[in-house]
DNA sequence: GCATCATACCTCTCTTCTAG
DNA sequence: CTAGAAGAGAGGTATGATGC
């Protein structure tokens, strides 16, 4: 067995980064994450101290420096492996697996499949290999010259185009019988590939028990991504109900519901709908029972597996974000989360016993739910009841035969039962959904949807904290751009004024967010906010000892990687973007702004600079800079 | 002739697997 | 639990087939 390479402190440090790792995966910012986490790790535990104790960099020989470099790379590999290993250990890859499976099934088709052509088949023959080698060796060959000229700089062989041209020319010189053989071989290969593709698709569509279980356990992740994508694409929220025989509980019927979108109270549709279980889950379960009449009485079932979750430390308490609420058929009460109301009861498994259609609903104590955690712009719940023990049972009697045929709807389903608790009062005249919307309206129409984030991820720098919004209760506002607080006199006194052209500095923890760079989406949105004033300043002056009222500065610029040999291991950005987000300049032309910069950074005259999130955790000092507009 | 679609191949990165 | 190997997938480039 391998030895553990991390110390307790290192393990704790890496553990704290797990949520950032998952966010980076979702936000496609792994490079940035690796850079940041490596920097912080080596800052805490310099590799040189491990390999060459008591020796400074300056004292290392060339060979030692080279060796140290290899050690550092090896350590980085260990860190990477640690995160992936930890992720798998926590069974967080199932959702991804299932998503891939679904995608494959939805996307797979043999229609339009093009197999290799006769020329391409010929390229795989030994005859052509000999021709190609001969051609490559003949430096005076025009074909080889063409190959060389048409090839882009690569580490390996000639370009495909030149190869095909060579093959085509060579094949044309072959006998008709040879050509016909190539054509037939190509057709056979086409058919073989189509058959293989078809067989693979059929295998996916007819999974065995283990594959079905894996798919069911991946539902949470798949629907989470799906509903988030729906929201991104349409600005709409959605609720999804799925169910069927669950192999994990001997084929009993189980229903899950997934909900996207929360009211201001933090409740999802399921939680907002009074008596949701009776009115929605139960009829749906009855419908499923009709589809799967052979299903047996179930025992308390396995809960929906957890999804990748971050530590609660990364949760944004009270931040209204789309909730992804997953529940079993019997989960009639909200799952307690960081933004949800506490659960009261949580029946576990719905059992229907034909033919009387008696529905015994065992209840279990409120399960302990892990908190919702924010990963990217999606809340991924860990709905794993940790102590799912059955207790008192509540009996529900539902007789489908009690519904006359005339009352069944177009789908042959009974009408939704009226909510016995909401039969009086004007409000009760509203449908559940209307009442739900009414609640929103009463709160000034402030929706609880988050700003759309992901589409900006690929164009701007948004960190894990970028979607942190200010208040859990008040209507959403754009975050105040600029520093979270005014800081003063952090730099050593100096009267030197260093001009900086096009200065803009990305604030730690106060980055460009969707709320301040994306217009509210029709029908989804958060409260309108005062339009930001673009800061088009092109000249700024850093004054190290100036202390003034802080103003907001925010910039996300085009990226330009600095070399990695810098003392800060940072990524620097140059060139001011004139559409840069800024703030109102109250007292032009000499507004003063406060920002923070790496402690050890040395400004150069006329230097253009800003710092991306990779420098976020670099020790910083605060300076105030004046901006001439 | 042109636009569109589907594919092959290469390279690189990310992720998973597995022997030890 | 580690660490190397292997697989999976994305991005880029180029080509052929097809339809207009």
XYZ file of C-alpha atoms (C1' of nucleotides) in Angstrom:
669
model
C 0.000 0.000 0.000
C 1.215 3.442 -0.793
C 2.336 5.751 1.936
C 0.416 8.875 2.649
C 2.406 11.804 1.386
C 0.421 14.593 2.987
C 0.848 15.818 6.494
C -2.174 16.558 8.593
C -1.867 20.235 7.830
C -1.447 19.616 4.141
C -4.439 17.328 4.135
C -6.534 19.982 5.800
C -5.304 22.561 3.357
C -6.189 20.402 0.374
C -9.521 19.488 1.878
C -10.414 23.125 2.087
C -9.753 23.402 -1.613
C -12.061 20.611 -2.680
C -14.999 22.866 -3.265
C -12.853 25.209 -5.298
C -11.733 22.238 -7.319
C -15.274 21.268 -8.152
C -16.140 24.800 -9.011
C -13.156 24.956 -11.280
C -14.314 21.801 -12.999
C -17.743 23.242 -13.563
C -16.474 26.590 -14.631
C -13.722 25.204 -16.813
C -11.081 27.046 -14.901
C -8.948 24.139 -13.875
C -5.789 25.711 -15.139
C -6.354 28.652 -12.922
C -7.195 26.417 -10.017
C -4.040 24.340 -10.379
C -1.962 27.441 -10.567
C -3.537 28.942 -7.508
C -3.512 25.863 -5.376
C 0.073 25.063 -6.318
C 1.180 28.541 -5.484
C -0.501 28.445 -2.119
C 0.780 24.981 -1.365
C 4.379 25.815 -2.133
C 4.050 29.036 -0.289
C 3.150 27.085 2.802
C 5.418 24.139 2.191
C 8.269 25.112 -0.104
C 9.575 22.097 -1.918
C 13.127 23.217 -1.375
C 12.651 22.773 2.353
C 11.651 19.178 1.763
C 14.385 18.311 -0.696
C 17.250 20.528 0.359
C 16.683 21.468 3.988
C 18.540 24.503 5.106
C 19.555 25.491 1.612
C 18.429 28.566 -0.172
C 17.744 28.857 -3.850
C 20.860 30.876 -4.353
C 23.007 28.080 -2.977
C 21.657 25.403 -5.240
C 23.839 24.105 -7.995
C 22.508 23.928 -11.503
C 21.855 20.241 -11.125
C 20.087 20.756 -7.839
C 17.918 23.425 -9.356
C 17.033 21.073 -12.150
C 16.227 18.348 -9.688
C 14.154 20.708 -7.610
C 12.173 21.612 -10.663
C 11.362 17.957 -11.213
C 10.390 17.552 -7.585
C 8.058 20.493 -7.868
C 6.416 19.031 -10.955
C 6.067 15.692 -9.221
C 4.461 17.361 -6.239
C 2.020 19.112 -8.511
C 1.109 15.750 -9.931
C 0.515 14.438 -6.465
C -1.733 17.351 -5.683
C -3.733 16.744 -8.838
C -4.067 13.067 -8.094
C -5.150 13.868 -4.578
C -8.093 15.914 -5.762
C -9.251 13.401 -8.330
C -8.794 10.538 -5.936
C -10.722 12.330 -3.213
C -13.479 13.120 -5.627
C -13.869 9.527 -6.660
C -13.698 8.318 -3.114
C -16.736 10.360 -2.383
C -18.589 8.774 -5.269
C -19.064 12.004 -7.014
C -18.389 10.824 -10.486
C -21.647 9.026 -10.978
C -23.523 12.041 -12.095
C -20.932 12.792 -14.666
C -20.948 9.228 -15.873
C -24.675 9.231 -16.242
C -24.689 12.552 -17.970
C -22.240 11.206 -20.467
C -24.391 8.128 -20.975
C -27.499 10.207 -21.541
C -25.660 12.465 -23.894
C -24.401 9.494 -25.801
C -27.827 7.977 -26.123
C -29.390 11.253 -27.178
C -26.631 12.108 -29.547
C -25.821 8.760 -30.999
C -27.050 7.973 -34.420
C -25.783 6.067 -37.331
C -27.510 8.400 -39.704
C -24.998 10.138 -41.869
C -22.172 7.952 -40.750
C -19.386 8.114 -43.218
C -16.873 5.365 -43.222
C -13.477 5.552 -44.830
C -13.220 6.081 -48.530
C -11.266 3.777 -50.843
C -8.351 6.187 -50.672
C -8.440 6.151 -46.920
C -8.510 2.380 -46.916
C -5.561 2.371 -49.249
C -3.693 4.647 -46.853
C -3.829 1.867 -44.290
C -2.277 -0.748 -46.521
C 1.327 -1.824 -46.489
C 1.616 -0.837 -50.109
C 0.948 2.738 -49.303
C 3.278 2.704 -46.307
C 6.087 1.714 -48.615
C 5.142 4.402 -51.087
C 4.966 7.006 -48.376
C 8.335 6.048 -46.951
C 9.880 6.131 -50.367
C 8.359 9.494 -50.970
C 9.600 10.872 -47.707
C 13.074 9.629 -48.363
C 13.178 11.188 -51.764
C 13.923 14.711 -50.839
C 13.744 15.786 -54.411
C 10.263 14.406 -54.738
C 7.789 17.095 -55.544
C 5.164 15.294 -53.550
C 7.349 15.226 -50.522
C 8.093 18.855 -51.001
C 4.423 19.525 -51.181
C 3.862 17.495 -48.094
C 6.424 19.540 -46.312
C 5.068 22.793 -47.625
C 1.463 22.065 -46.812
C 2.123 20.711 -43.410
C 1.715 22.919 -40.483
C 4.530 22.771 -37.995
C 4.035 19.552 -36.135
C 6.042 17.271 -34.049
C 5.161 14.341 -36.210
C 4.734 13.375 -39.833
C 3.279 15.125 -42.827
C -0.162 16.602 -43.056
C -3.244 14.626 -43.717
C -4.057 16.493 -46.869
C -0.715 15.747 -48.454
C -0.929 12.141 -47.370
C -4.315 11.756 -48.963
C -3.159 13.424 -52.114
C -0.258 11.072 -52.315
C -2.501 8.079 -51.670
C -4.995 9.203 -54.262
C -2.324 9.574 -56.885
C -0.825 6.241 -56.058
C -4.170 4.455 -56.017
C -5.070 5.817 -59.412
C -2.032 4.122 -60.821
C -3.091 0.755 -59.497
C -5.015 -1.846 -61.465
C -8.783 -1.750 -61.726
C -9.043 -4.904 -59.662
C -6.980 -3.332 -56.900
C -9.145 -0.221 -56.958
C -12.287 -2.339 -56.795
C -10.900 -4.226 -53.828
C -10.219 -0.982 -52.017
C -13.726 0.228 -52.730
C -15.226 -2.992 -51.460
C -13.056 -2.940 -48.377
C -14.147 0.603 -47.688
C -17.794 -0.371 -47.975
C -17.284 -3.301 -45.649
C -15.611 -1.041 -43.153
C -18.486 1.402 -43.372
C -20.941 -1.337 -42.627
C -18.832 -2.699 -39.794
C -18.577 0.668 -38.111
C -22.270 1.276 -38.493
C -22.981 -2.114 -36.948
C -20.651 -1.396 -34.064
C -22.225 1.981 -33.472
C -25.670 0.467 -33.571
C -24.681 -2.299 -31.173
C -23.189 0.187 -28.732
C -26.306 2.272 -28.847
C -28.496 -0.752 -28.274
C -26.355 -1.718 -25.306
C -26.854 1.719 -23.827
C -30.566 1.493 -24.379
C -30.829 -1.903 -22.750
C -28.747 -1.597 -19.617
C -28.366 -4.310 -17.056
C -29.332 -3.901 -13.419
C -26.025 -2.408 -12.388
C -26.164 0.114 -15.177
C -29.714 1.017 -14.274
C -28.758 1.593 -10.663
C -25.865 3.698 -11.740
C -28.150 5.711 -13.965
C -30.698 6.248 -11.223
C -28.001 7.380 -8.875
C -26.849 9.823 -11.461
C -30.248 11.408 -11.905
C -29.516 14.206 -9.514
C -26.477 15.374 -11.334
C -28.000 14.960 -14.735
C -31.172 16.865 -13.930
C -29.186 19.441 -12.065
C -27.193 20.216 -15.134
C -30.228 19.962 -17.348
C -32.389 22.329 -15.345
C -29.580 24.777 -14.975
C -29.028 24.667 -18.707
C -32.729 25.178 -19.324
C -32.611 28.171 -17.086
C -29.603 29.565 -18.831
C -31.116 29.069 -22.233
C -34.618 30.263 -21.503
C -34.609 32.041 -18.206
C -37.277 29.572 -17.121
C -37.433 27.451 -14.051
C -38.568 23.885 -14.203
C -39.679 21.016 -12.068
C -39.197 17.462 -13.161
C -40.821 14.337 -11.815
C -39.425 10.954 -12.627
C -40.118 7.560 -11.235
C -40.328 3.876 -11.795
C -39.226 0.546 -10.381
C -36.054 0.932 -8.400
C -33.783 -2.117 -8.478
C -32.283 -1.067 -5.188
C -35.571 -1.667 -3.407
C -36.560 -4.839 -5.204
C -38.273 -3.064 -8.005
C -40.610 -0.940 -5.971
C -41.924 2.253 -7.399
C -39.971 5.314 -6.462
C -40.494 8.886 -7.463
C -38.019 11.697 -7.455
C -38.690 15.323 -8.111
C -36.222 17.981 -9.094
C -36.949 21.649 -8.799
C -35.166 24.673 -10.101
C -35.935 28.077 -8.739
C -36.722 29.349 -5.329
C -39.131 31.875 -3.959
C -37.891 34.587 -1.697
C -38.718 32.403 1.211
C -36.165 29.992 -0.105
C -38.717 27.381 -0.959
C -38.910 25.503 -4.194
C -42.065 24.689 -6.074
C -42.383 21.487 -4.133
C -42.033 23.304 -0.888
C -44.317 26.112 -1.929
C -47.140 23.855 -2.977
C -49.242 22.968 0.029
C -49.662 19.283 0.464
C -47.426 18.670 -2.464
C -47.214 14.978 -1.844
C -50.927 14.386 -1.873
C -51.555 16.569 -4.846
C -48.686 15.714 -7.115
C -46.532 12.885 -5.964
C -49.274 10.506 -5.090
C -51.193 10.799 -8.365
C -47.972 10.450 -10.261
C -47.048 7.416 -8.255
C -50.422 5.899 -8.982
C -49.827 6.525 -12.626
C -46.504 4.756 -12.426
C -48.096 1.905 -10.555
C -50.449 1.453 -13.430
C -47.495 1.303 -15.777
C -45.631 -1.177 -13.600
C -48.304 -3.345 -12.067
C -45.824 -5.954 -10.954
C -44.071 -3.728 -8.522
C -43.985 -4.974 -4.985
C -44.310 -3.317 -1.659
C -41.150 -1.522 -1.011
C -38.991 -1.256 1.975
C -37.414 1.893 2.995
C -35.353 2.712 0.070
C -31.954 3.899 -0.721
C -31.915 7.608 -0.954
C -30.839 9.445 -3.969
C -27.128 9.579 -3.932
C -25.287 12.675 -3.232
C -23.743 14.844 -5.785
C -20.471 16.533 -5.659
C -20.798 18.925 -2.848
C -18.570 21.506 -1.530
C -18.020 22.160 2.062
C -20.499 24.300 3.791
C -17.896 26.937 4.013
C -18.452 27.683 0.389
C -22.144 28.019 0.738
C -23.549 31.394 0.328
C -26.087 31.561 3.060
C -29.132 33.346 2.031
C -27.991 33.976 -1.444
C -30.979 33.387 -3.614
C -29.882 30.936 -6.179
C -31.610 28.267 -8.136
C -32.315 25.386 -5.958
C -32.069 21.912 -7.168
C -34.313 20.063 -4.886
C -34.402 16.366 -5.110
C -36.814 14.291 -3.232
C -38.048 10.808 -3.101
C -41.682 10.175 -3.638
C -42.342 10.303 0.002
C -40.328 13.312 0.813
C -43.117 15.703 1.373
C -41.311 18.358 3.199
C -38.510 20.597 2.261
C -35.073 19.374 2.711
C -33.334 21.627 5.112
C -30.622 23.523 3.481
C -28.674 26.582 3.999
C -31.463 28.541 2.480
C -34.372 26.288 3.143
C -36.744 25.928 5.954
C -36.274 23.057 8.290
C -37.922 19.793 7.551
C -40.782 18.652 9.625
C -41.537 15.204 8.436
C -40.057 13.147 5.724
C -41.855 9.988 4.787
C -39.533 7.840 2.890
C -40.984 5.325 0.575
C -44.282 5.078 -1.066
C -45.708 1.660 -1.211
C -48.702 0.727 -3.230
C -50.291 -2.597 -2.846
C -52.525 -3.664 -5.661
C -55.293 -4.307 -6.238
C -56.802 -2.219 -3.483
C -54.368 0.564 -4.201
C -53.861 1.147 -0.557
C -50.922 3.389 -0.181
C -49.104 2.901 3.076
C -46.648 5.632 3.499
C -44.051 4.909 6.087
C -42.559 7.948 7.564
C -39.129 8.418 8.865
C -37.673 11.061 11.052
C -36.373 14.087 9.364
C -33.228 12.999 7.704
C -30.074 14.825 8.161
C -29.302 16.578 4.986
C -26.058 18.020 4.036
C -26.444 21.656 3.254
C -26.843 22.939 -0.183
C -23.599 23.973 -1.531
C -22.902 26.328 -4.263
C -20.878 25.014 -7.100
C -20.661 27.419 -9.879
C -24.096 28.803 -10.400
C -25.828 25.617 -9.475
C -26.769 24.428 -6.104
C -25.966 20.818 -5.787
C -27.748 19.243 -2.909
C -26.493 16.367 -0.965
C -29.731 14.713 -0.223
C -28.379 11.649 1.339
C -30.349 11.039 4.483
C -27.682 9.905 6.783
C -29.896 8.167 9.237
C -32.803 6.819 7.267
C -34.592 4.806 9.820
C -38.230 3.977 9.640
C -40.508 4.868 12.416
C -44.157 5.557 12.659
C -46.192 4.940 9.586
C -48.981 6.974 8.221
C -51.585 5.234 6.206
C -53.017 6.856 3.167
C -55.970 5.361 1.466
C -56.330 6.119 -2.174
C -58.744 4.153 -4.263
C -58.424 4.843 -7.917
C -61.745 3.186 -8.489
C -63.331 6.001 -6.538
C -62.788 8.289 -9.484
C -65.538 7.979 -12.056
C -64.275 7.863 -15.563
C -65.825 11.215 -16.294
C -63.550 12.846 -13.790
C -60.392 11.465 -15.226
C -58.444 13.800 -17.339
C -57.279 13.304 -20.867
C -54.491 11.136 -19.628
C -56.797 8.891 -17.648
C -55.511 10.290 -14.411
C -57.599 11.405 -11.465
C -57.776 15.127 -10.783
C -55.433 16.651 -8.337
C -56.964 16.400 -4.901
C -57.925 19.655 -3.327
C -55.746 20.815 -0.568
C -57.778 20.413 2.602
C -55.761 23.082 4.317
C -56.490 25.760 1.789
C -60.188 25.797 1.230
C -61.075 29.134 2.677
C -60.167 32.694 2.104
C -59.502 34.687 -0.969
C -55.984 33.512 -1.255
C -57.193 30.019 -1.416
C -58.951 30.753 -4.613
C -55.629 30.942 -6.211
C -54.105 27.937 -7.695
C -50.951 26.808 -5.980
C -48.865 28.235 -8.744
C -50.751 31.503 -8.740
C -50.305 31.746 -5.030
C -46.684 31.047 -5.534
C -46.352 33.814 -8.029
C -48.357 36.055 -5.785
C -45.767 35.577 -3.152
C -43.169 36.764 -5.562
C -45.224 39.745 -6.537
C -45.649 40.718 -2.951
C -41.958 40.919 -2.730
C -41.715 43.514 -5.399
C -41.300 41.023 -8.095
C -37.860 40.149 -7.005
C -37.067 36.776 -8.243
C -34.730 34.498 -6.540
C -32.965 33.426 -9.617
C -29.334 34.193 -9.701
C -27.747 36.267 -12.338
C -26.748 34.225 -15.281
C -23.187 33.393 -14.866
C -21.913 30.671 -17.022
C -22.069 32.438 -20.308
C -19.717 34.983 -18.920
C -17.326 32.450 -17.585
C -15.723 31.958 -20.875
C -15.277 35.602 -21.591
C -14.438 37.103 -18.284
C -12.778 36.205 -15.119
C -15.222 35.082 -12.553
C -14.059 33.347 -9.504
C -15.820 31.146 -7.113
C -16.849 34.146 -5.183
C -18.056 36.117 -8.094
C -21.655 35.158 -7.661
C -21.776 36.095 -4.082
C -24.529 38.547 -3.720
C -24.976 40.899 -0.897
C -28.068 39.985 0.938
C -30.208 36.943 1.418
C -33.349 38.897 2.083
C -33.371 42.184 0.326
C -34.101 42.327 -3.363
C -31.090 41.592 -5.349
C -28.799 44.341 -6.279
C -25.687 44.488 -8.179
C -22.770 44.084 -5.884
C -21.016 47.224 -5.072
C -18.054 47.396 -7.248
C -14.867 48.055 -5.558
C -13.341 47.157 -2.332
C -15.420 45.613 0.358
C -14.053 48.022 2.807
C -11.870 50.975 2.956
C -8.410 50.280 4.010
C -5.806 52.770 4.755
C -2.130 53.315 4.910
C -1.051 49.798 4.328
C 1.922 50.716 2.288
C 5.011 52.196 3.751
C 4.976 55.921 3.559
C 6.195 57.214 0.324
C 5.737 60.324 -1.627
C 6.685 58.705 -4.836
C 4.016 58.912 -7.368
C 4.331 56.336 -10.025
C 2.339 56.897 -13.147
C 0.539 53.965 -14.549
C -1.033 54.031 -17.899
C -4.243 52.112 -18.226
C -4.233 50.864 -14.738
C -6.922 48.555 -13.608
C -6.789 46.061 -10.888
C -9.062 43.175 -10.288
C -10.314 43.181 -6.791
C -10.055 40.120 -4.695
C -13.456 38.745 -3.794
C -15.123 41.538 -5.622
C -14.861 40.549 -9.163
C -16.998 41.260 -12.103
C -20.193 39.430 -11.638
C -23.078 38.671 -13.848
C -25.191 40.964 -11.792
C -23.228 43.904 -12.888
C -22.364 43.039 -16.393
C -25.425 41.237 -17.642
C -28.750 42.812 -18.169
C -31.581 41.153 -16.325
C -33.029 38.372 -18.339
C -36.615 38.801 -19.403
C -38.870 36.969 -17.089
C -36.170 35.737 -14.811
C -34.576 38.364 -13.170
C -33.377 40.147 -10.341
C -34.243 43.648 -9.452
C -32.958 46.246 -11.716
C -30.012 48.168 -10.478
C -28.509 51.476 -11.365
C -26.548 51.139 -14.510
C -22.878 51.166 -13.850
C -20.856 53.945 -15.285
C -18.089 52.746 -17.440
C -14.750 53.810 -16.302
C -12.912 54.897 -19.342
C -10.001 56.388 -17.567
C -6.839 55.863 -19.396
C -4.439 57.321 -16.938
C -4.025 56.574 -13.308
C -1.587 57.501 -10.710
C -0.710 55.290 -7.845
C 0.040 57.065 -4.687
C 1.313 54.759 -2.083
C 0.423 56.780 0.924
C -2.686 58.526 -0.136
C -5.665 57.695 1.916
C -9.030 58.735 0.706
C -12.515 57.620 0.372
C -12.495 54.425 -1.542
C -14.313 54.132 -4.767
C -15.111 51.147 -6.777
C -12.838 49.819 -9.381
C -13.384 46.730 -11.312
C -11.754 45.443 -14.356
C -11.678 42.381 -16.368
C -9.242 42.727 -19.135
C -7.913 40.682 -21.912
C -5.586 38.168 -20.525
C -1.951 37.936 -21.077
C 0.027 35.414 -19.236
C 3.135 36.536 -17.631
C 5.981 34.161 -17.566
C 5.859 31.738 -14.738
C 9.170 32.750 -13.388
C 7.885 35.838 -11.743
C 8.212 36.132 -8.050
C 4.476 36.148 -7.587
C 3.575 33.381 -9.927
C 0.854 35.599 -11.158
C -0.874 36.246 -14.364
C -0.721 39.806 -15.416
C -3.004 41.536 -17.744
C -2.261 44.420 -19.932
C -4.236 46.852 -21.957
C -7.198 48.588 -20.563
C -10.489 47.517 -21.915
C -12.480 50.590 -22.529
C -15.657 48.778 -21.798
C -14.193 47.941 -18.516
C -16.640 47.878 -15.719
C -16.052 50.648 -13.334
C -17.974 52.878 -11.121
C -19.202 56.344 -10.994
C -16.374 58.717 -10.830
C -17.643 61.195 -8.374
C -15.068 63.844 -8.657
C -13.468 63.777 -11.999
C -10.931 64.315 -13.191
C -9.018 63.258 -10.145
C -11.018 60.591 -8.457
C -9.197 58.475 -6.024
C -9.614 54.797 -5.879
C -8.431 52.238 -3.473
C -7.173 48.918 -4.500
C -4.901 46.246 -3.296
C -1.796 44.948 -4.911
C 0.650 42.226 -4.127
C 2.918 43.199 -1.358
C 6.085 42.469 -3.171
C 5.161 43.957 -6.460
C 7.328 46.741 -7.723
C 5.771 49.174 -10.046
C 7.628 50.317 -13.049
C 7.067 53.643 -14.651
C 4.432 53.558 -17.350
C 3.657 49.996 -16.563
C 0.260 48.723 -17.531
C -0.989 46.198 -15.132
C -3.776 44.483 -13.452
C -3.974 41.255 -11.620
C -6.211 38.397 -12.291
C -7.663 35.996 -9.834
C -4.542 33.930 -9.868
C -2.989 36.574 -7.780
C -5.964 36.735 -5.566
C -4.410 35.091 -2.598
C -1.139 36.794 -2.872
C -0.467 38.852 0.203
C -1.613 42.288 -0.571
C -1.292 45.754 0.586
C -3.648 48.512 -0.118
C -2.899 51.601 -2.034
C -4.977 54.395 -3.293
C -4.638 55.579 -6.785
C -5.806 58.618 -8.483
C -7.480 58.451 -11.797
C -7.310 61.124 -14.372
C -10.112 60.844 -16.816
C -19.241 26.610 -57.357
C -20.561 27.031 -52.770
C -22.303 25.886 -48.193
C -23.083 22.438 -44.987
C -22.335 18.293 -42.649
C -19.675 14.369 -41.122
C -15.453 12.243 -40.600
C -10.246 11.284 -39.847
C -6.190 12.412 -37.661
C -3.114 14.773 -34.377
C -2.115 16.886 -30.029
C -3.022 18.012 -25.577
C -5.497 17.962 -21.261
C -8.435 15.873 -18.135
C -10.038 11.827 -15.941
C -10.176 7.054 -14.655
C -8.102 2.653 -13.945
C -5.113 -0.426 -11.684
C -0.824 -2.678 -10.036
C 1.733 -2.428 -6.154
C -3.130 5.234 -0.806
C 0.176 6.282 -4.507
C 1.583 6.901 -9.077
C 2.017 5.610 -13.680
C -0.705 3.972 -17.551
C -4.449 4.250 -20.262
C -8.784 6.033 -21.801
C -11.830 9.886 -23.020
C -12.688 13.989 -24.990
C -11.949 18.661 -26.898
C -9.929 21.662 -30.309
C -7.835 22.369 -34.693
C -7.086 21.174 -39.509
C -8.315 19.020 -43.673
C -11.161 16.309 -46.752
C -15.208 14.029 -49.037
C -20.140 13.719 -49.792
C -24.244 15.951 -50.601
C -27.667 19.336 -51.850
C -28.802 23.758 -53.751
